[in-house]
mmCIF file of C-alpha atoms in Angstrom:
data_model
loop_
_atom_site.group_PDB
_atom_site.id
_atom_site.type_symbol
_atom_site.label_atom_id
_atom_site.label_comp_id
_atom_site.label_asym_id
_atom_site.label_seq_id
_atom_site.Cartn_x
_atom_site.Cartn_y
_atom_site.Cartn_z
ATOM 1 C CA MET A 1 0.018 0.098 -0.071
ATOM 2 C CA THR A 2 0.955 3.522 -0.317
ATOM 3 C CA ILE A 3 0.270 6.112 2.128
ATOM 4 C CA SER A 4 1.507 9.836 2.540
ATOM 5 C CA VAL A 5 3.660 10.429 5.875
ATOM 6 C CA ASN A 6 4.439 13.943 6.414
ATOM 7 C CA GLY A 7 3.467 14.684 2.866
ATOM 8 C CA GLU A 8 5.865 12.065 1.285
ATOM 9 C CA LEU A 9 4.499 9.103 -0.364
ATOM 10 C CA LYS A 10 5.723 5.689 0.978
ATOM 11 C CA THR A 11 5.226 2.291 -0.299
ATOM 12 C CA PHE A 12 4.789 -0.602 2.109
ATOM 13 C CA LYS A 13 4.673 -4.307 0.879
ATOM 14 C CA THR A 14 2.127 -5.157 3.110
ATOM 15 C CA ASP A 15 -1.792 -4.755 3.281
ATOM 16 C CA LYS A 16 -1.717 -4.424 7.068
ATOM 17 C CA LEU A 17 0.053 -2.089 9.119
ATOM 18 C CA THR A 18 -0.788 -0.376 12.574
ATOM 19 C CA VAL A 19 0.414 2.936 13.421
ATOM 20 C CA GLU A 20 2.762 1.489 16.115
ATOM 21 C CA GLU A 21 4.225 -0.838 13.320
ATOM 22 C CA LEU A 22 4.705 2.442 10.871
ATOM 23 C CA LEU A 23 6.410 4.500 13.611
ATOM 24 C CA LYS A 24 8.672 1.607 14.749
ATOM 25 C CA ALA A 25 9.732 0.863 10.851
ATOM 26 C CA MET A 26 10.606 4.392 10.154
ATOM 27 C CA ASN A 27 12.268 5.109 13.311
ATOM 28 C CA PHE A 28 10.043 7.699 14.999
ATOM 29 C CA GLY A 29 11.106 7.977 18.512
ATOM 30 C CA LYS A 30 9.168 9.206 21.669
ATOM 31 C CA GLY A 31 8.030 12.968 22.078
ATOM 32 C CA ILE A 32 5.651 13.002 18.861
ATOM 33 C CA ALA A 33 1.869 13.078 18.244
ATOM 34 C CA VAL A 34 0.065 11.251 15.243
ATOM 35 C CA ALA A 35 -2.802 12.482 13.315
ATOM 36 C CA LEU A 36 -4.048 9.971 10.789
ATOM 37 C CA ASN A 37 -6.320 11.987 7.765
ATOM 38 C CA GLU A 38 -6.021 15.073 9.961
ATOM 39 C CA THR A 39 -7.623 13.464 13.052
ATOM 40 C CA PHE A 40 -5.669 13.059 16.306
ATOM 41 C CA VAL A 41 -4.766 9.423 17.095
ATOM 42 C CA MET A 42 -3.987 8.881 20.843
ATOM 43 C CA LYS A 43 -0.733 7.149 21.849
ATOM 44 C CA SER A 44 -2.735 4.208 23.361
ATOM 45 C CA LYS A 45 -4.194 3.574 20.258
ATOM 46 C CA TYR A 46 -1.366 3.223 17.930
ATOM 47 C CA HIS A 47 -1.209 -0.575 18.443
ATOM 48 C CA GLU A 48 -5.009 -1.011 17.082
ATOM 49 C CA THR A 49 -4.943 1.832 14.510
ATOM 50 C CA ASN A 50 -4.985 0.305 11.292
ATOM 51 C CA ILE A 51 -3.590 2.263 8.417
ATOM 52 C CA SER A 52 -5.253 1.841 4.885
ATOM 53 C CA ASP A 53 -3.891 2.431 1.396
ATOM 54 C CA GLY A 54 -4.167 6.314 0.496
ATOM 55 C CA ASP A 55 -4.051 7.435 4.022
ATOM 56 C CA ARG A 56 -2.374 10.387 5.411
ATOM 57 C CA LEU A 57 -0.088 10.629 8.365
ATOM 58 C CA ASP A 58 1.099 13.297 10.139
ATOM 59 C CA ILE A 59 3.669 13.174 12.880
ATOM 60 C CA LEU A 60 4.886 16.146 14.782
ATOM 61 C CA SER A 61 7.323 16.656 17.267
ATOM 62 C CA PRO A 62 8.132 19.835 19.078
ATOM 63 C CA VAL A 63 9.706 23.115 17.446
ATOM 64 C CA GLN A 64 10.299 26.724 18.121
ATOM 65 C CA GLY A 65 7.049 28.698 18.337
ATOM 66 C CA GLY A 66 6.007 32.353 19.112
ATOM 67 C CA MET B 1 6.062 42.269 41.701
ATOM 68 C CA ASP B 2 2.709 41.099 42.735
ATOM 69 C CA LEU B 3 1.836 37.652 42.048
ATOM 70 C CA TRP B 4 -0.192 36.976 39.033
ATOM 71 C CA GLN B 5 -2.736 34.193 38.944
ATOM 72 C CA LEU B 6 -3.184 32.712 35.288
ATOM 73 C CA GLU B 7 -5.668 29.935 34.650
ATOM 74 C CA ASP B 8 -4.534 27.250 37.254
ATOM 75 C CA LYS B 9 -1.016 28.778 38.100
ATOM 76 C CA THR B 10 0.640 31.416 39.780
ATOM 77 C CA PHE B 11 3.579 33.458 38.265
ATOM 78 C CA ASP B 12 6.041 36.223 39.333
ATOM 79 C CA SER B 13 6.711 37.402 35.896
ATOM 80 C CA ARG B 14 4.375 38.795 33.509
ATOM 81 C CA LEU B 15 5.999 38.351 30.412
ATOM 82 C CA MET B 16 5.539 35.543 28.275
ATOM 83 C CA ILE B 17 7.941 34.892 25.578
ATOM 84 C CA GLY B 18 8.443 32.817 22.211
ATOM 85 C CA SER B 19 11.013 30.635 21.382
ATOM 86 C CA ALA B 20 11.545 31.318 17.580
ATOM 87 C CA LEU B 21 13.516 33.279 15.484
ATOM 88 C CA TYR B 22 16.726 33.358 17.749
ATOM 89 C CA PRO B 23 20.105 33.560 16.168
ATOM 90 C CA SER B 24 21.112 30.411 18.089
ATOM 91 C CA PRO B 25 19.717 28.073 20.456
ATOM 92 C CA LYS B 26 22.028 29.502 23.034
ATOM 93 C CA ILE B 27 20.807 32.933 22.505
ATOM 94 C CA MET B 28 17.359 31.465 22.836
ATOM 95 C CA GLU B 29 18.224 30.028 25.988
ATOM 96 C CA ASP B 30 20.037 32.913 27.527
ATOM 97 C CA SER B 31 17.547 35.441 26.192
ATOM 98 C CA ILE B 32 14.423 33.583 27.746
ATOM 99 C CA ARG B 33 16.703 33.344 31.114
ATOM 100 C CA ALA B 34 17.385 37.073 30.828
ATOM 101 C CA SER B 35 13.603 37.924 30.317
ATOM 102 C CA GLY B 36 12.524 36.439 33.734
ATOM 103 C CA ALA B 37 9.504 34.942 31.739
ATOM 104 C CA GLN B 38 8.013 32.102 33.301
ATOM 105 C CA ILE B 39 6.060 30.794 30.064
ATOM 106 C CA VAL B 40 7.465 29.911 27.004
ATOM 107 C CA THR B 41 5.693 29.354 23.720
ATOM 108 C CA VAL B 42 6.189 26.297 21.522
ATOM 109 C CA ALA B 43 4.611 24.903 18.309
ATOM 110 C CA LEU B 44 4.477 21.420 16.731
ATOM 111 C CA ARG B 45 5.792 20.506 13.171
ATOM 112 C CA ARG B 46 6.335 17.665 11.246
ATOM 113 C CA GLN B 47 9.274 15.407 12.300
ATOM 114 C CA ALA B 48 12.082 14.003 9.978
ATOM 115 C CA ALA B 49 11.748 10.045 9.870
ATOM 116 C CA GLY B 50 14.758 8.267 11.636
ATOM 117 C CA GLU B 51 15.505 10.817 13.998
ATOM 118 C CA GLY B 52 14.249 8.186 16.584
ATOM 119 C CA GLY B 53 13.143 10.925 19.093
ATOM 120 C CA LYS B 54 16.150 13.090 19.692
ATOM 121 C CA ASN B 55 14.890 16.747 19.723
ATOM 122 C CA PRO B 56 17.559 19.094 21.124
ATOM 123 C CA PHE B 57 15.098 21.839 21.002
ATOM 124 C CA TRP B 58 12.653 20.052 23.272
ATOM 125 C CA GLU B 59 15.511 19.137 25.592
ATOM 126 C CA LEU B 60 16.603 22.878 25.981
ATOM 127 C CA ILE B 61 13.139 24.049 26.869
ATOM 128 C CA LYS B 62 12.479 21.320 29.227
ATOM 129 C CA GLU B 63 15.931 22.363 30.992
ATOM 130 C CA LEU B 64 14.366 25.948 31.395
ATOM 131 C CA ASN B 65 11.902 24.148 33.701
ATOM 132 C CA ILE B 66 9.098 26.914 33.162
ATOM 133 C CA THR B 67 5.582 26.728 32.314
ATOM 134 C CA VAL B 68 4.950 25.478 28.282
ATOM 135 C CA LEU B 69 2.248 27.020 26.297
ATOM 136 C CA PRO B 70 2.112 25.115 23.035
ATOM 137 C CA ASN B 71 0.499 27.073 20.133
ATOM 138 C CA THR B 72 -1.707 26.251 17.029
ATOM 139 C CA ALA B 73 0.305 28.388 14.705
ATOM 140 C CA GLY B 74 -0.246 27.930 11.065
ATOM 141 C CA CYS B 75 -3.826 26.478 11.427
ATOM 142 C CA HIS B 76 -6.148 27.932 8.951
ATOM 143 C CA THR B 77 -9.661 26.094 10.138
ATOM 144 C CA ALA B 78 -10.858 25.205 13.216
ATOM 145 C CA LYS B 79 -10.641 21.608 12.479
ATOM 146 C CA GLU B 80 -6.592 21.872 11.831
ATOM 147 C CA ALA B 81 -6.612 23.884 15.125
ATOM 148 C CA ILE B 82 -8.624 21.169 17.097
ATOM 149 C CA THR B 83 -6.292 18.390 15.853
ATOM 150 C CA THR B 84 -3.203 20.256 16.599
ATOM 151 C CA ALA B 85 -4.452 21.329 20.154
ATOM 152 C CA MET B 86 -5.119 17.759 20.758
ATOM 153 C CA MET B 87 -1.567 16.411 19.479
ATOM 154 C CA ALA B 88 -0.020 19.368 21.834
ATOM 155 C CA ARG B 89 -1.838 17.983 24.764
ATOM 156 C CA GLU B 90 -0.210 14.679 24.382
ATOM 157 C CA VAL B 91 3.284 15.687 23.656
ATOM 158 C CA PHE B 92 3.526 18.679 26.138
ATOM 159 C CA GLU B 93 1.585 17.091 28.661
ATOM 160 C CA THR B 94 -0.478 20.195 29.609
ATOM 161 C CA ASN B 95 -4.315 21.332 28.587
ATOM 162 C CA TRP B 96 -3.026 24.967 27.852
ATOM 163 C CA ILE B 97 -3.313 25.986 24.401
ATOM 164 C CA LYS B 98 -2.513 29.275 22.537
ATOM 165 C CA LEU B 99 -5.244 28.941 20.155
ATOM 166 C CA GLU B 100 -4.432 30.384 16.809
ATOM 167 C CA VAL B 101 -6.582 30.361 13.795
ATOM 168 C CA ILE B 102 -5.416 32.511 10.922
ATOM 169 C CA GLY B 103 -7.977 34.081 8.603
ATOM 170 C CA ASN B 104 -5.498 35.934 6.422
ATOM 171 C CA GLN B 105 -2.151 35.338 5.148
ATOM 172 C CA TYR B 106 -1.277 39.094 4.630
ATOM 173 C CA ASN B 107 -1.179 40.365 7.968
ATOM 174 C CA LEU B 108 -1.886 36.709 9.812
ATOM 175 C CA GLN B 109 -5.037 38.221 11.068
ATOM 176 C CA PRO B 110 -6.925 35.853 13.460
ATOM 177 C CA ASP B 111 -10.158 34.191 11.767
ATOM 178 C CA PRO B 112 -12.629 35.193 14.605
ATOM 179 C CA PHE B 113 -15.377 32.572 13.372
ATOM 180 C CA ALA B 114 -13.035 29.801 13.424
ATOM 181 C CA LEU B 115 -11.532 30.742 16.616
ATOM 182 C CA VAL B 116 -14.926 30.904 18.349
ATOM 183 C CA GLU B 117 -15.648 27.547 16.824
ATOM 184 C CA ALA B 118 -12.622 25.744 17.971
ATOM 185 C CA THR B 119 -12.699 27.490 21.276
ATOM 186 C CA LYS B 120 -16.215 25.794 21.718
ATOM 187 C CA VAL B 121 -14.921 22.312 21.036
ATOM 188 C CA LEU B 122 -11.839 22.653 22.901
ATOM 189 C CA ILE B 123 -13.122 24.012 26.199
ATOM 190 C CA ASP B 124 -15.484 21.009 25.951
ATOM 191 C CA GLU B 125 -12.698 18.896 25.560
ATOM 192 C CA GLY B 126 -11.061 20.147 28.689
ATOM 193 C CA PHE B 127 -8.473 22.617 27.364
ATOM 194 C CA ARG B 128 -7.627 25.752 28.996
ATOM 195 C CA VAL B 129 -8.017 28.169 25.757
ATOM 196 C CA LEU B 130 -5.666 30.891 25.546
ATOM 197 C CA PRO B 131 -7.146 32.642 22.584
ATOM 198 C CA TYR B 132 -5.093 34.647 20.135
ATOM 199 C CA MET B 133 -7.622 37.233 18.900
ATOM 200 C CA THR B 134 -8.406 40.641 17.350
ATOM 201 C CA ASP B 135 -8.994 43.549 19.489
ATOM 202 C CA ASP B 136 -12.744 43.391 19.000
ATOM 203 C CA LEU B 137 -14.895 43.517 21.839
ATOM 204 C CA VAL B 138 -18.022 41.234 20.750
ATOM 205 C CA LEU B 139 -15.561 38.742 19.932
ATOM 206 C CA ALA B 140 -13.874 39.147 23.352
ATOM 207 C CA GLN B 141 -17.562 38.712 24.862
ATOM 208 C CA ARG B 142 -18.230 35.686 22.607
ATOM 209 C CA LEU B 143 -15.112 34.020 23.919
ATOM 210 C CA ALA B 144 -15.656 34.858 27.494
ATOM 211 C CA ASP B 145 -19.412 33.608 27.355
ATOM 212 C CA LEU B 146 -17.772 30.170 25.950
ATOM 213 C CA GLY B 147 -15.619 30.200 29.032
ATOM 214 C CA CYS B 148 -12.295 31.633 28.321
ATOM 215 C CA THR B 149 -10.900 33.387 31.432
ATOM 216 C CA THR B 150 -7.671 34.452 29.314
ATOM 217 C CA LEU B 151 -8.009 36.625 26.375
ATOM 218 C CA MET B 152 -5.138 37.589 24.138
ATOM 219 C CA PRO B 153 -5.864 40.298 21.550
ATOM 220 C CA TRP B 154 -3.144 41.420 19.181
ATOM 221 C CA GLY B 155 -1.412 44.797 19.543
ATOM 222 C CA SER B 156 -0.640 44.637 15.697
ATOM 223 C CA PRO B 157 -0.017 41.750 13.374
ATOM 224 C CA ILE B 158 2.581 39.195 14.243
ATOM 225 C CA GLY B 159 6.016 40.116 13.701
ATOM 226 C CA SER B 160 5.329 43.668 12.856
ATOM 227 C CA GLY B 161 6.588 45.228 15.721
ATOM 228 C CA ARG B 162 4.391 48.133 15.299
ATOM 229 C CA GLY B 163 3.128 48.431 18.774
ATOM 230 C CA LEU B 164 -0.358 49.149 19.919
ATOM 231 C CA MET B 165 -2.170 49.717 16.846
ATOM 232 C CA ASN B 166 -5.589 50.742 18.568
ATOM 233 C CA PRO B 167 -5.127 51.350 22.318
ATOM 234 C CA TYR B 168 -8.804 52.451 22.311
ATOM 235 C CA ASN B 169 -10.015 49.145 21.587
ATOM 236 C CA LEU B 170 -7.595 47.310 24.003
ATOM 237 C CA LYS B 171 -8.802 49.979 26.607
ATOM 238 C CA THR B 172 -12.536 49.210 25.978
ATOM 239 C CA ILE B 173 -11.806 45.658 26.535
ATOM 240 C CA ARG B 174 -9.925 45.751 29.739
ATOM 241 C CA LYS B 175 -12.794 48.200 31.266
ATOM 242 C CA GLN B 176 -15.596 45.487 29.809
ATOM 243 C CA PHE B 177 -13.765 42.587 31.306
ATOM 244 C CA PRO B 178 -12.311 43.736 34.640
ATOM 245 C CA ASN B 179 -12.056 40.208 35.732
ATOM 246 C CA LEU B 180 -10.674 38.236 32.693
ATOM 247 C CA ASN B 181 -6.700 37.993 32.316
ATOM 248 C CA LEU B 182 -6.071 40.106 29.590
ATOM 249 C CA ILE B 183 -2.548 39.682 27.253
ATOM 250 C CA VAL B 184 -1.365 41.631 24.703
ATOM 251 C CA ASP B 185 -0.126 39.035 22.161
ATOM 252 C CA ALA B 186 1.799 39.977 18.981
ATOM 253 C CA GLY B 187 3.170 43.362 17.510
ATOM 254 C CA ILE B 188 5.046 44.564 20.489
ATOM 255 C CA GLY B 189 8.265 46.013 18.914
ATOM 256 C CA LYS B 190 9.860 47.683 21.931
ATOM 257 C CA PRO B 191 9.924 47.623 25.803
ATOM 258 C CA SER B 192 7.870 50.942 25.637
ATOM 259 C CA ASP B 193 5.130 49.164 23.662
ATOM 260 C CA ALA B 194 5.001 46.618 26.639
ATOM 261 C CA ILE B 195 4.708 49.243 29.154
ATOM 262 C CA GLU B 196 2.112 50.938 27.341
ATOM 263 C CA ALA B 197 0.036 47.482 27.444
ATOM 264 C CA MET B 198 0.624 47.135 31.144
ATOM 265 C CA GLU B 199 -0.232 50.977 31.851
ATOM 266 C CA LEU B 200 -3.734 50.335 30.039
ATOM 267 C CA GLY B 201 -4.137 47.509 32.759
ATOM 268 C CA PHE B 202 -3.259 44.451 30.825
ATOM 269 C CA ASP B 203 -2.339 41.660 32.868
ATOM 270 C CA GLY B 204 0.394 40.549 30.829
ATOM 271 C CA VAL B 205 2.474 40.654 27.417
ATOM 272 C CA LEU B 206 3.296 37.740 25.030
ATOM 273 C CA LEU B 207 6.138 38.550 22.454
ATOM 274 C CA ASN B 208 8.999 36.879 20.567
ATOM 275 C CA SER B 209 10.332 38.800 17.462
ATOM 276 C CA ALA B 210 11.100 42.044 19.516
ATOM 277 C CA VAL B 211 13.623 40.163 21.544
ATOM 278 C CA ALA B 212 14.572 37.478 19.042
ATOM 279 C CA LEU B 213 15.388 40.069 16.230
ATOM 280 C CA ALA B 214 16.784 42.810 18.403
ATOM 281 C CA GLN B 215 20.341 43.485 17.707
ATOM 282 C CA GLU B 216 21.367 42.002 21.129
ATOM 283 C CA PRO B 217 18.723 39.634 22.059
ATOM 284 C CA VAL B 218 19.760 38.800 25.385
ATOM 285 C CA MET B 219 19.789 42.573 26.527
ATOM 286 C CA MET B 220 16.714 43.374 25.050
ATOM 287 C CA ALA B 221 15.143 40.544 27.045
ATOM 288 C CA GLU B 222 16.250 42.002 30.299
ATOM 289 C CA ALA B 223 14.776 45.413 28.981
ATOM 290 C CA PHE B 224 11.603 43.626 28.573
ATOM 291 C CA LYS B 225 11.781 42.210 32.132
ATOM 292 C CA HIS B 226 12.203 45.714 33.518
ATOM 293 C CA ALA B 227 9.754 47.141 31.067
ATOM 294 C CA LEU B 228 6.848 44.803 32.544
ATOM 295 C CA ILE B 229 7.854 45.443 36.138
ATOM 296 C CA ALA B 230 7.624 49.294 35.337
ATOM 297 C CA GLY B 231 4.442 48.939 33.415
ATOM 298 C CA ARG B 232 2.752 47.097 36.293
ATOM 299 C CA LEU B 233 3.731 49.141 38.883
ATOM 300 C CA SER B 234 3.070 52.517 37.007
ATOM 301 C CA TYR B 235 -0.733 50.869 36.461
ATOM 302 C CA ARG B 236 -0.955 50.027 39.914
ATOM 303 C CA ALA B 237 0.270 53.333 41.338
ATOM 304 C CA GLY B 238 -1.906 55.263 39.248
ATOM 305 C CA ARG B 239 -0.815 58.161 36.718
ATOM 306 C CA MET B 240 -1.244 61.813 37.976
ATOM 307 C CA GLN B 241 -3.903 64.023 36.469
ATOM 308 C CA GLU B 242 -2.994 65.252 33.115
ATOM 309 C CA ARG B 243 -3.425 69.105 32.846
ATOM 310 C CA ASP B 244 -3.539 71.420 29.956
ATOM 311 C CA MET B 245 -1.190 74.339 31.647
ATOM 312 C CA ALA B 246 2.072 73.976 33.204
ATOM 313 C CA SER B 247 2.401 74.082 37.021
ATOM 314 C CA PRO B 248 5.623 74.711 38.589
ATOM 315 C CA SER B 249 7.186 71.596 40.412
ATOM 316 C CA THR B 250 9.829 73.709 42.659
ATOM 317 C CA PRO B 251 8.230 75.613 45.099
ATOM 318 C CA THR B 252 7.806 79.427 44.237
ATOM 319 C CA VAL B 253 7.823 80.764 47.838
ATOM 320 C CA GLY B 254 10.957 82.404 48.543
ATOM 321 C CA THR B 255 12.200 82.533 44.881
ATOM 322 C CA PRO B 256 14.901 85.096 44.533
ATOM 323 C CA PHE B 257 14.719 88.160 42.219
ATOM 324 C CA TRP B 258 10.907 87.608 42.034
ATOM 325 C CA HIS B 259 8.963 90.270 39.733
ATOM 326 C CA GLN B 260 6.120 90.274 42.300
ATOM 327 C CA PHE B 261 4.577 93.287 40.302
ATOM 328 C CA LYS B 262 5.142 91.891 36.820
#
């Protein structure tokens, strides 16, 4: 399946992928928050939130702000 | 300075400072410390894959050991702002949110309609919403009606350094909402702007560019620290009555060479 991760298209050779598996596969560490198709996904739901072909993920972390 | 109760916390300093645009992380750290601010604003952005959670910026902010106020900068719809706020609550472990919903790209003017919409949802979700807003009295009323106890009207557009564009509007909001925490957020260019805001009776000032883009940010941060103190004391002390005519301050009794009959 092909999904968008932070605006970049990524292809995975599987039809089943959870948010938890994706974060591990792409080496995203702690201190992040995830939105799937512009909807917030709680950390406690990563393991049971499935990603589908065409989904958009945003993975955010702290930066400077005013 | 007198203690300041903001939302569910108490502070000595009435200055809130941003963490962006500094020439270096070290200057940011030194500036924030020199400012005496006990609240720092931060944001969320996309993280590059493969970083494994290393975030030197965030480590530095945590070391400052002051209150973190996440923002929703860059959001243009209520939905974006709500999602960003929820992400921020999890990452920063706070239910405080500086709610920004931009309505115009030219002057980054907040969208009052989307702001009200997002505020309603976020307050229902248990957030303490500190809305970045225009200096519109009716908007202030709507946000207060929804349960905001802090309002943050702009002084002038973000990063413009133009100071207080419309002191009358700010003064009116102050008069109409004596019990809310009012903070001038955005547009402050120099310490005298901050003093003016405090002399209008505002409870605090939030700024970033005025320090980060100064020729000497650390020195400017210290200048703002003193400005906030001066402005607050001035407001509490109460200014003298303004007069049209001059009135000598030095006693006239006993003046030598006094031309009594002139």
